[in-house]
């Protein structure tokens, strides 16, 4: 008996030792993306690295294999490079890969016992798949099956072990242990109780974990979150937490309290956000004070929460915009030349709001007004407390469903905002953030918060004559209108998206989450010192901070001085153009994800790069530029608009010297060929034909042939 007990103890010790050596991820991402770690013997396959990604080029319609870490493509051989695995181990596989052309790629995961091959798993890319190993499995090998002609670009690989099976200190398994800290927003696992709209937006940025009152412990034990985030939800998680978050009579909060206690035991921080402040402070204060961190839409309520909760971890958190939904990309050819209001009227409450609304609706009606009544169905049956005054009946055009709100945000030239809360420095409607992100200027009744956060971007005044004058200017002055539109987009995308709010929440917990701002390399080809310094000035004027400059110089007097002076730091580099025949690919010189070519003959306004790079947040397009542009006639000294009405829409062609381009579009191209086409201001239509997407944004901050144009012409396009 003693021998058996000792044997069991030894086996247990051995298993713990093996488990302790196991890492949460089966393979190292950096190693997996290293072309040198892959074996292939087919002449139709070429594997290489570019921008820290793994490129697989296939020129064969047949089927080929490439193997990771092994020096053969025969699965019958036992692997020489062990990837440790346990019997019945479960893990999730997620291989992120862009496919260009007709190529198909599958991940092959092969299980082996100590003596032979047991099983082969064929796993698709861009889809999370769970795999469970067999009883006799001791090791695995990985390979890729490639078929068809084209290019596969592997960006990331995650083969993550089940948390329950890993005894490693970075994962919470019991009180007192630590969890690996997320470094990027996309890494965050957020357990949540949210209403539908917030859930739809947050899930675009983080990995949401949802649950109900009955299964929360099972779900969270299997998938340990980084944080529990609960908002002032009325029907949280699709109704499964209804009547549990706000205060109600005869309420049993035990499921929520048990959830919070479990989070505390497992060192998971808990966050509550009251998006209904200050009006519904009393409805949610009992819940809010149970949490580690409290956020409120109204900064004026912070002191109240601190007193009620007994701690100082209370912060303001205004609303925000989600780029995937709130952006200026067209939904129709032309916007309706009217003012739009989408919301409710309250005849029996919020007297000040009621008065403000009637005043601003009266002004708007003079310019053309459409109202989308949130209570349209109720009011259609007869007059209710939510009925708009009778004089606005002709302006009411119906209601909008949840997925139709774009009609209000992007279907009209202007939006109205009316505030129930006027004197909060942070609380006002979501529609302000969302409308501005959509490129729609907003006319608002007075709000301290709107004025503080957006200053003069939003037209706001309690003086009716002044407000009417400003609306008239918006209606009739295109330059003024477009200035307000661009200012709104920039302000929201630089400071007020869901990513910014999430980063702020984690910052207050002492966790630094990177937003990974996208970097762009500005390129140019110059044939004189004058052109060099012109491009240098244009580059320095750009307000987008994440930028580098690479200038290719031809042979001219003084070019050596430029090489000596402008190769001293990482931000500015200079190359002799003819020397580029030493390189085969542009990626050998350009290390950033995006590139922009500046033509010395053009004028680029200070916000040229800013607006193009902001667009990379709301569009997956590979090339983003300007189809509608202004061109300068040097002889006549006149400016002409070309290709009108091609803004904020997907197109089939853009000029290379009026665009930012993702480096992946140049895959497989000779560097000299690319530079020649840039210097000749050729178009990007060939990339469209290859399947890349092209987005045209606004027409400002660029003047074709604008070198030495009159300052008046240049300034007119500076927005």
XYZ file of C-alpha atoms in Angstrom:
719
model
C 0.000 0.000 0.000
C 2.855 2.313 0.868
C 4.420 1.691 -2.556
C 1.136 2.538 -4.325
C 0.763 5.729 -2.306
C 4.312 6.730 -3.175
C 3.670 5.942 -6.836
C 0.539 8.107 -6.889
C 2.434 10.907 -5.197
C 5.248 10.623 -7.726
C 2.802 10.632 -10.652
C 1.044 13.678 -9.219
C 4.362 15.457 -8.756
C 5.367 14.613 -12.335
C 2.078 15.858 -13.771
C 2.373 19.116 -11.840
C 5.915 19.525 -13.125
C 4.812 19.006 -16.732
C 1.830 21.298 -16.319
C 4.019 23.922 -14.730
C 6.295 23.889 -17.752
C 3.419 24.355 -20.167
C 2.726 27.839 -21.425
C -0.779 29.177 -22.136
C -0.074 29.179 -25.871
C 1.039 26.082 -27.721
C 3.347 27.954 -30.099
C 5.314 31.164 -29.946
C 3.783 33.683 -32.353
C 7.123 35.242 -33.272
C 8.586 31.849 -34.142
C 5.488 30.788 -36.080
C 5.647 33.948 -38.201
C 9.371 33.493 -38.956
C 9.845 32.256 -42.527
C 13.102 30.533 -41.510
C 11.128 28.106 -39.321
C 9.205 26.656 -42.278
C 10.206 23.817 -44.611
C 8.907 23.375 -48.160
C 10.255 21.541 -51.188
C 7.828 22.636 -53.888
C 9.127 25.082 -56.552
C 5.623 26.581 -56.637
C 5.798 27.787 -53.031
C 7.762 30.747 -51.686
C 7.667 31.751 -48.004
C 9.010 35.093 -46.811
C 8.595 37.783 -44.150
C 7.310 41.318 -44.575
C 6.162 43.788 -41.902
C 6.440 41.073 -39.222
C 3.953 38.895 -41.092
C 4.397 35.545 -42.820
C 3.766 35.625 -46.571
C 3.100 32.415 -48.500
C 3.128 32.769 -52.277
C 1.644 29.908 -54.298
C 1.825 29.599 -58.088
C 0.176 26.208 -58.401
C -3.484 25.227 -58.598
C -2.555 21.916 -56.941
C -1.914 21.089 -53.295
C 1.353 21.673 -51.390
C 2.447 21.415 -47.761
C 4.856 23.453 -45.680
C 5.960 22.264 -42.231
C 6.668 24.228 -39.060
C 9.979 23.387 -37.291
C 10.362 20.063 -39.137
C 12.609 19.387 -42.148
C 10.186 17.167 -44.039
C 6.575 17.138 -45.203
C 5.809 13.516 -44.374
C 3.393 13.255 -41.468
C 4.253 9.592 -40.896
C 7.547 10.605 -39.280
C 7.578 11.447 -35.588
C 8.417 15.141 -35.067
C 11.965 15.959 -34.000
C 10.998 19.279 -32.428
C 8.558 18.433 -29.669
C 5.537 20.578 -28.963
C 4.514 19.308 -25.536
C 0.940 18.181 -25.161
C -1.163 16.181 -22.703
C -3.772 13.484 -23.350
C -7.308 14.879 -23.529
C -5.939 18.414 -23.535
C -8.291 21.041 -24.938
C -7.222 24.207 -26.695
C -8.615 26.856 -29.034
C -6.987 27.496 -32.409
C -7.233 30.892 -34.116
C -5.106 31.497 -37.229
C -5.569 34.964 -38.725
C -4.782 35.082 -42.427
C -5.534 37.360 -45.399
C -5.994 35.502 -48.677
C -5.250 37.259 -51.967
C -6.231 35.573 -55.206
C -7.561 32.000 -55.421
C -5.308 30.545 -52.742
C -6.685 28.465 -49.847
C -4.768 27.707 -46.651
C -5.560 25.183 -43.912
C -3.694 24.518 -40.678
C -2.803 20.839 -40.231
C -2.438 19.766 -36.590
C -1.097 16.210 -36.347
C -1.250 14.163 -33.125
C 1.365 11.510 -32.269
C 1.739 8.903 -29.586
C 5.245 8.052 -28.475
C 5.469 5.694 -31.462
C 3.173 6.722 -34.324
C 0.788 9.187 -35.913
C -2.696 9.071 -34.341
C -4.864 11.768 -35.863
C -4.834 14.762 -38.234
C -6.969 17.894 -37.652
C -7.644 20.121 -40.679
C -8.402 23.606 -39.338
C -9.682 26.556 -41.427
C -8.132 30.018 -41.120
C -9.965 33.011 -39.604
C -12.212 30.815 -37.501
C -11.813 29.851 -33.838
C -11.859 26.063 -33.520
C -11.625 23.986 -30.329
C -9.490 20.839 -30.451
C -9.252 18.046 -27.881
C -6.351 15.610 -28.078
C -6.668 11.842 -27.901
C -5.943 9.638 -24.918
C -2.562 8.462 -26.208
C -1.344 11.782 -27.606
C 2.104 12.851 -26.425
C 3.290 15.340 -29.042
C 2.064 17.234 -32.109
C 3.425 18.878 -35.228
C 2.014 21.733 -37.295
C 1.913 22.274 -41.041
C 0.021 24.319 -43.604
C -1.802 22.929 -46.614
C -1.699 25.405 -49.510
C -3.761 25.062 -52.669
C -4.576 27.422 -55.517
C -2.706 30.415 -56.862
C -2.254 33.601 -54.819
C -0.760 34.939 -51.607
C -1.604 34.103 -48.008
C -0.601 36.641 -45.358
C -0.528 35.169 -41.855
C -0.851 37.911 -39.258
C -1.247 35.995 -35.995
C -1.575 32.527 -34.498
C -3.190 31.708 -31.179
C -3.361 28.103 -29.991
C -4.504 28.680 -26.441
C -4.730 25.966 -23.839
C -7.888 25.638 -21.767
C -7.459 27.667 -18.599
C -8.597 24.796 -16.384
C -5.739 22.626 -17.613
C -2.894 25.078 -17.120
C -1.303 25.413 -13.700
C 0.699 28.525 -14.424
C 0.956 31.666 -12.294
C -0.352 34.036 -14.927
C -3.868 32.587 -14.926
C -6.323 32.925 -12.080
C -7.181 29.522 -10.658
C -7.539 30.454 -7.022
C -7.285 33.445 -4.757
C -3.875 35.032 -4.604
C -2.591 34.115 -8.063
C -2.119 36.616 -10.854
C -3.485 36.782 -14.365
C -1.540 37.883 -17.399
C -2.123 41.586 -17.943
C -3.565 42.493 -21.353
C -1.412 44.871 -23.384
C -3.728 45.591 -26.306
C -7.419 46.366 -26.356
C -8.054 43.361 -28.577
C -6.544 41.131 -25.856
C -9.009 42.247 -23.182
C -11.554 39.736 -21.924
C -14.453 41.688 -20.471
C -17.224 39.912 -18.593
C -20.247 42.156 -18.911
C -23.857 42.964 -18.178
C -24.868 45.467 -20.856
C -27.895 46.680 -22.727
C -27.999 45.863 -26.428
C -26.596 49.106 -27.825
C -23.559 49.222 -25.534
C -22.903 45.534 -26.100
C -22.948 45.978 -29.883
C -20.322 48.719 -29.608
C -18.029 47.257 -26.933
C -17.858 43.896 -28.699
C -16.179 45.610 -31.661
C -13.151 46.376 -29.486
C -12.803 43.724 -26.752
C -13.661 40.079 -26.204
C -16.992 40.244 -24.400
C -18.042 37.364 -22.167
C -21.801 37.291 -21.625
C -23.782 35.152 -19.215
C -27.081 34.968 -17.352
C -28.030 34.616 -13.689
C -27.870 30.849 -13.865
C -24.652 30.119 -15.740
C -22.260 32.948 -14.873
C -20.007 30.866 -12.619
C -19.650 28.045 -15.120
C -18.845 30.435 -17.969
C -16.428 32.675 -16.067
C -14.613 29.731 -14.493
C -13.910 28.384 -17.965
C -12.951 31.762 -19.439
C -11.370 33.963 -16.794
C -12.024 37.659 -17.566
C -9.718 40.613 -17.032
C -12.567 42.724 -15.678
C -16.279 42.630 -14.920
C -18.003 45.620 -16.522
C -21.641 46.324 -15.655
C -23.613 49.328 -16.867
C -26.889 50.806 -15.666
C -28.745 48.239 -17.734
C -32.518 47.981 -17.823
C -32.574 44.693 -19.754
C -28.994 43.541 -19.359
C -27.650 40.746 -21.553
C -30.801 40.532 -23.668
C -33.171 40.566 -20.719
C -31.491 37.862 -18.640
C -30.569 40.409 -15.937
C -33.756 42.474 -16.188
C -34.844 44.062 -12.877
C -31.499 43.100 -11.292
C -29.343 46.198 -11.769
C -31.672 49.132 -11.037
C -33.549 49.428 -7.738
C -36.975 47.760 -7.542
C -39.323 46.840 -4.704
C -38.996 43.323 -3.225
C -35.818 42.795 -5.210
C -33.465 39.824 -4.790
C -29.962 40.938 -5.763
C -28.282 37.732 -4.591
C -27.194 36.600 -8.120
C -25.383 39.915 -8.656
C -23.887 39.892 -5.154
C -22.677 36.312 -5.615
C -21.103 37.306 -8.932
C -19.272 40.230 -7.326
C -18.075 38.068 -4.417
C -16.708 35.508 -6.857
C -14.847 38.242 -8.740
C -13.363 39.503 -5.481
C -12.212 36.006 -4.502
C -10.528 35.645 -7.885
C -8.948 39.127 -7.944
C -11.044 40.278 -10.892
C -11.684 44.053 -10.723
C -15.321 45.120 -11.001
C -16.483 48.276 -12.777
C -19.914 49.915 -12.794
C -20.941 52.630 -15.258
C -24.094 54.652 -14.704
C -24.944 56.001 -18.135
C -28.232 57.389 -16.760
C -26.788 60.052 -14.458
C -27.796 62.378 -13.011
C -31.502 61.615 -13.565
C -31.371 57.996 -12.410
C -28.696 58.232 -9.717
C -31.088 56.939 -7.050
C -32.138 53.961 -9.176
C -28.576 52.632 -9.436
C -26.633 53.837 -6.394
C -27.310 50.655 -4.379
C -25.732 48.604 -7.141
C -22.905 51.033 -7.938
C -21.484 51.086 -4.413
C -20.896 47.311 -4.530
C -18.220 47.731 -7.228
C -14.471 48.440 -7.029
C -14.655 51.254 -9.594
C -17.571 53.533 -10.410
C -18.017 55.593 -13.568
C -20.682 58.180 -14.220
C -21.720 60.117 -17.300
C -22.030 63.211 -15.071
C -18.836 64.434 -13.401
C -20.974 66.461 -10.997
C -22.064 63.186 -9.361
C -18.559 61.976 -8.463
C -18.662 63.321 -4.913
C -22.072 61.715 -4.309
C -20.710 58.320 -5.344
C -17.600 58.731 -3.211
C -19.712 59.417 -0.141
C -22.059 56.503 -0.816
C -19.329 53.970 -1.649
C -16.709 55.052 0.873
C -13.893 55.018 -1.698
C -12.282 57.401 -4.192
C -12.301 55.173 -7.267
C -15.005 57.215 -8.965
C -14.532 58.828 -12.390
C -16.531 60.426 -15.171
C -17.045 58.469 -18.390
C -18.956 60.262 -21.154
C -20.488 58.524 -24.148
C -18.416 57.882 -27.278
C -18.570 56.684 -30.886
C -17.777 53.305 -32.445
C -15.895 53.587 -35.781
C -17.469 50.452 -37.230
C -20.908 52.076 -36.989
C -20.375 55.824 -36.697
C -18.340 57.045 -39.655
C -18.738 59.376 -42.659
C -18.896 56.673 -45.361
C -21.874 57.416 -47.624
C -25.176 55.574 -47.326
C -26.753 57.485 -50.224
C -25.522 59.541 -53.173
C -26.416 62.928 -51.664
C -27.482 64.026 -48.221
C -30.929 65.494 -47.717
C -30.617 69.291 -47.606
C -32.539 69.466 -44.338
C -32.085 69.346 -40.591
C -32.898 66.070 -38.852
C -34.041 65.367 -35.302
C -34.337 61.789 -34.037
C -35.679 61.527 -30.514
C -38.584 62.037 -28.157
C -40.751 64.890 -26.958
C -41.905 64.979 -23.328
C -44.959 67.113 -22.725
C -45.301 66.326 -19.019
C -41.717 66.500 -17.722
C -38.322 68.140 -18.241
C -39.898 71.586 -18.599
C -36.637 73.289 -19.499
C -35.865 70.662 -22.159
C -39.397 71.003 -23.514
C -38.992 74.765 -23.863
C -35.536 74.460 -25.436
C -36.788 71.849 -27.874
C -39.727 73.898 -29.069
C -37.472 76.909 -29.594
C -34.844 75.020 -31.575
C -37.439 73.084 -33.610
C -39.120 76.372 -34.543
C -35.808 77.717 -35.828
C -34.939 74.491 -37.665
C -38.350 74.342 -39.338
C -37.525 77.562 -41.184
C -34.674 75.784 -42.969
C -36.403 72.447 -43.573
C -36.892 69.899 -40.789
C -37.597 66.163 -40.616
C -38.455 64.547 -37.271
C -38.062 60.850 -36.530
C -40.311 60.375 -33.507
C -39.156 57.634 -31.149
C -42.756 57.285 -29.944
C -44.326 57.453 -33.394
C -46.352 54.254 -33.002
C -47.800 55.351 -29.657
C -48.608 58.828 -30.896
C -50.259 57.515 -34.087
C -53.105 56.181 -31.931
C -53.848 59.605 -30.484
C -52.338 62.443 -28.470
C -50.099 61.275 -25.621
C -47.610 62.835 -23.222
C -44.996 62.081 -25.903
C -46.743 63.872 -28.763
C -44.888 66.713 -30.466
C -46.758 70.034 -30.607
C -49.313 70.032 -33.398
C -47.449 72.618 -35.464
C -44.690 70.053 -36.096
C -46.997 67.319 -37.408
C -46.021 68.029 -41.015
C -42.360 67.571 -40.092
C -42.781 64.108 -38.548
C -41.729 61.470 -41.081
C -41.983 58.337 -38.933
C -39.625 56.531 -36.591
C -36.298 54.739 -36.929
C -35.510 51.223 -35.830
C -32.281 50.460 -34.027
C -30.495 49.460 -37.234
C -31.807 52.445 -39.212
C -30.221 55.238 -37.177
C -27.738 55.892 -40.010
C -30.582 57.617 -41.850
C -30.495 60.325 -39.199
C -26.723 60.384 -38.776
C -25.692 60.319 -42.445
C -28.817 60.920 -44.485
C -29.092 64.634 -43.652
C -26.729 67.595 -43.781
C -27.401 68.579 -40.159
C -28.573 67.067 -36.881
C -30.372 68.605 -33.940
C -29.508 67.830 -30.335
C -31.637 68.838 -27.358
C -30.369 68.306 -23.821
C -32.338 67.197 -20.769
C -29.242 67.849 -18.638
C -27.882 71.325 -19.336
C -25.338 71.983 -16.603
C -23.232 68.818 -16.473
C -19.625 69.135 -17.721
C -19.730 65.623 -19.211
C -23.306 64.352 -19.625
C -25.089 64.773 -22.940
C -26.588 62.510 -25.576
C -24.726 59.771 -27.462
C -26.016 61.320 -30.684
C -23.534 64.191 -30.385
C -20.512 61.859 -30.523
C -22.096 59.569 -33.095
C -23.317 62.342 -35.380
C -19.987 64.170 -35.384
C -18.137 60.915 -36.103
C -20.452 60.535 -39.103
C -19.315 63.893 -40.468
C -22.606 65.619 -39.661
C -22.489 69.106 -38.116
C -24.696 69.389 -35.029
C -26.942 72.207 -33.897
C -27.600 71.964 -30.173
C -29.525 73.579 -27.386
C -27.312 74.766 -24.547
C -25.187 72.166 -22.764
C -22.234 72.903 -20.531
C -20.699 69.545 -21.480
C -21.091 69.987 -25.236
C -19.543 73.440 -25.008
C -16.671 72.257 -22.808
C -15.764 69.148 -24.808
C -16.500 70.282 -28.370
C -16.120 74.048 -28.009
C -17.221 75.720 -31.274
C -17.342 72.489 -33.300
C -21.005 72.144 -32.308
C -23.239 75.139 -33.040
C -24.692 76.019 -29.675
C -26.351 79.187 -28.454
C -29.218 80.303 -26.245
C -29.552 83.405 -28.395
C -32.099 82.496 -31.080
C -30.949 85.166 -33.544
C -27.320 84.067 -33.240
C -28.275 80.407 -33.659
C -30.403 81.195 -36.711
C -27.536 83.162 -38.233
C -25.115 80.247 -37.680
C -27.529 77.761 -39.246
C -27.935 80.048 -42.237
C -24.152 80.167 -42.643
C -23.932 76.373 -42.472
C -26.637 76.086 -45.106
C -25.066 78.480 -47.581
C -21.300 78.410 -47.015
C -19.879 75.057 -48.153
C -16.393 75.840 -46.852
C -17.750 76.604 -43.378
C -19.958 73.509 -43.445
C -17.091 71.214 -44.465
C -14.790 72.770 -41.874
C -17.274 71.876 -39.117
C -17.744 68.402 -40.568
C -14.013 67.639 -40.611
C -13.422 69.155 -37.174
C -16.113 66.908 -35.726
C -14.683 63.748 -37.288
C -11.171 64.564 -36.072
C -12.170 65.433 -32.517
C -14.183 62.259 -32.014
C -11.708 59.894 -33.670
C -8.728 61.329 -31.826
C -10.314 61.476 -28.365
C -13.805 59.996 -28.048
C -14.116 56.468 -29.420
C -14.887 53.328 -27.431
C -11.178 52.497 -27.554
C -10.367 55.719 -25.719
C -12.961 54.976 -23.034
C -11.680 51.422 -22.527
C -8.089 52.650 -22.310
C -9.159 55.195 -19.665
C -10.937 52.536 -17.581
C -7.830 50.350 -17.508
C -5.528 53.299 -16.852
C -7.449 53.988 -13.643
C -6.782 50.376 -12.633
C -3.057 50.930 -13.161
C -2.949 49.015 -16.460
C -1.450 50.666 -19.540
C -3.332 49.580 -22.665
C -1.785 50.631 -25.966
C -4.027 51.928 -28.742
C -1.266 51.069 -31.234
C -1.477 54.236 -33.355
C -0.856 53.455 -37.001
C 2.376 54.735 -38.471
C 2.878 55.997 -41.994
C 6.059 56.441 -43.997
C 5.981 59.490 -46.251
C 7.964 58.946 -49.452
C 9.108 61.300 -52.162
C 11.477 61.418 -55.127
C 13.313 64.717 -55.666
C 15.683 66.024 -58.318
C 16.964 69.186 -56.591
C 17.711 70.625 -53.165
C 14.740 72.961 -53.592
C 12.394 70.016 -54.048
C 13.959 68.231 -51.084
C 13.377 71.120 -48.687
C 9.871 71.701 -50.051
C 8.977 68.086 -49.257
C 10.691 68.358 -45.878
C 8.574 71.408 -45.025
C 5.386 69.692 -46.207
C 6.252 66.682 -44.042
C 6.978 68.745 -40.931
C 3.703 70.655 -41.324
C 1.643 67.458 -41.127
C -0.344 67.259 -37.877
C -0.366 63.429 -37.852
C 2.411 62.597 -35.374
C 3.092 58.935 -36.165
C 5.108 59.524 -39.324
C 8.521 59.032 -40.893
C 10.048 60.485 -44.053
C 12.023 58.621 -46.715
C 13.342 60.731 -49.609
C 14.930 59.244 -52.725
C 17.300 61.745 -54.330
C 18.591 61.838 -57.871
C 22.148 62.994 -58.538
C 22.401 66.801 -58.326
C 24.695 69.415 -56.801
C 24.592 69.083 -53.020
C 22.903 65.680 -52.821
C 25.794 64.299 -50.722
C 25.213 67.041 -48.145
C 21.595 65.911 -47.871
C 22.664 62.288 -47.391
C 25.033 63.304 -44.601
C 22.581 65.635 -42.863
C 19.310 63.726 -43.147
C 20.211 60.224 -42.069
C 20.917 60.999 -38.429
C 17.666 59.823 -36.844
C 14.887 57.310 -37.383
C 12.327 59.877 -38.514
C 14.049 61.111 -41.692
C 16.037 58.935 -44.117
C 17.596 59.767 -47.469
C 18.579 57.333 -50.227
C 20.196 57.758 -53.626
C 17.507 56.712 -56.086
C 19.874 54.813 -58.378
C 21.111 52.805 -55.390
C 17.680 51.243 -54.997
C 18.629 48.542 -57.489
C 20.390 46.983 -54.493
C 16.931 46.235 -53.081
C 14.216 44.017 -54.510
C 11.226 44.890 -52.320
C 9.948 48.172 -50.922
C 9.491 46.468 -47.548
C 13.283 46.302 -47.218
C 13.273 50.085 -46.866
C 9.809 50.851 -45.483
C 8.981 49.255 -42.133
C 5.655 50.910 -41.315
C 2.245 49.519 -42.221
C 1.254 52.484 -44.422
C 3.044 54.557 -47.029
C 2.132 57.900 -48.626
C 3.857 59.394 -51.670
C 4.221 63.193 -51.751
C 4.742 64.633 -55.218
C 6.958 67.763 -55.172
C 4.607 69.368 -57.714
C 1.590 69.216 -55.370
C 0.540 71.111 -52.264
C -0.406 69.121 -49.158
C -2.302 70.839 -46.354
C -1.308 70.264 -42.748
C -4.208 67.865 -42.103
C -3.691 65.826 -45.275
C -2.225 62.783 -43.523
C -4.421 63.215 -40.461
C -7.691 62.726 -42.322
C -6.363 59.820 -44.377
C -4.974 57.993 -41.341
C -8.141 58.571 -39.316
C -9.993 56.800 -42.122
C -7.942 53.656 -41.469
C -9.868 53.370 -38.192
C -13.292 53.292 -39.788
C -12.570 51.542 -43.081
C -10.808 48.260 -43.924
C -9.775 49.702 -47.304
C -6.217 48.915 -48.401
C -5.800 52.272 -50.164
C -7.369 55.474 -48.852
C -7.134 58.679 -50.825
C -8.888 61.498 -52.603
C -10.856 60.908 -55.786
C -12.514 64.332 -55.744
C -9.665 66.860 -55.794
C -8.755 70.438 -56.664
C -6.209 71.178 -59.399
C -4.272 74.401 -59.937
C -3.708 75.962 -63.372
C -0.418 77.883 -63.091
C -0.947 79.893 -66.271
C -4.462 81.038 -65.449
C -3.826 81.020 -61.690
C -7.182 79.355 -61.143
C -8.357 76.358 -59.152
C -10.746 73.766 -60.544
C -12.566 70.912 -58.822
C -12.181 67.543 -60.537
C -14.244 64.365 -60.246
C -16.979 65.903 -58.103
C -19.110 64.045 -55.560
C -16.698 61.159 -55.030
C -16.143 61.658 -51.312
C -16.497 59.069 -48.551
C -17.271 56.234 -50.925
C -15.511 53.162 -52.258
C -14.010 53.691 -55.716
C -12.063 51.796 -58.363
C -9.196 54.245 -58.802
C -7.104 56.742 -56.839
C -3.936 58.682 -57.658
C -0.825 57.364 -55.926
C 0.233 60.890 -54.959
C -3.117 61.549 -53.251
C -3.383 58.399 -51.137
C -2.066 56.375 -48.239
C -1.478 52.739 -49.136
C -1.155 49.644 -47.004
C 2.209 48.055 -47.717
C 0.595 44.705 -48.434
C -0.625 45.976 -51.821
C 3.009 46.048 -53.017
C 3.650 42.407 -52.188
C 5.695 40.720 -54.908
C 6.434 43.959 -56.793
C 9.871 45.222 -57.736
C 10.829 48.325 -55.777
C 11.912 50.264 -58.890
C 8.605 49.557 -60.583
C 6.748 50.989 -57.597
C 8.912 54.106 -57.446
C 8.519 54.735 -61.178
C 4.754 54.596 -60.929
C 4.763 56.895 -57.913
C 7.011 59.430 -59.625
C 4.735 59.398 -62.673
C 1.653 59.945 -60.484
C 0.043 56.797 -61.825
C -3.233 55.493 -60.478
C -4.002 52.527 -58.249
C -6.563 50.921 -60.567
C -4.345 47.851 -61.009
C -4.664 47.130 -57.292
C -8.431 47.401 -57.500
C -8.348 44.747 -60.216
C -6.352 42.515 -57.875
C -9.114 42.700 -55.285
C -7.878 45.461 -52.996
C -10.420 47.982 -51.677
C -10.098 51.718 -52.318
C -11.835 54.430 -50.293
C -12.087 58.072 -51.317
C -12.411 60.563 -48.452
C -12.752 64.362 -48.465
C -11.445 66.664 -51.203
C -9.558 69.104 -48.964
C -5.929 69.640 -47.897
C -4.616 68.660 -51.334
C -3.974 70.769 -54.441
C -2.726 69.039 -57.563
C 0.067 71.045 -59.230
C -0.154 73.340 -56.215
C 3.574 74.007 -55.878
C 4.032 77.792 -55.736
C 0.279 78.315 -56.052
C -1.005 81.561 -54.624
C -1.419 81.381 -50.858
C -5.093 82.263 -51.300
C -5.640 79.093 -53.337
C -3.731 76.977 -50.820
C -5.456 78.459 -47.778
C -8.904 77.908 -49.268
C -8.272 74.160 -49.240
C -6.786 74.048 -45.749
C -9.476 72.630 -43.468
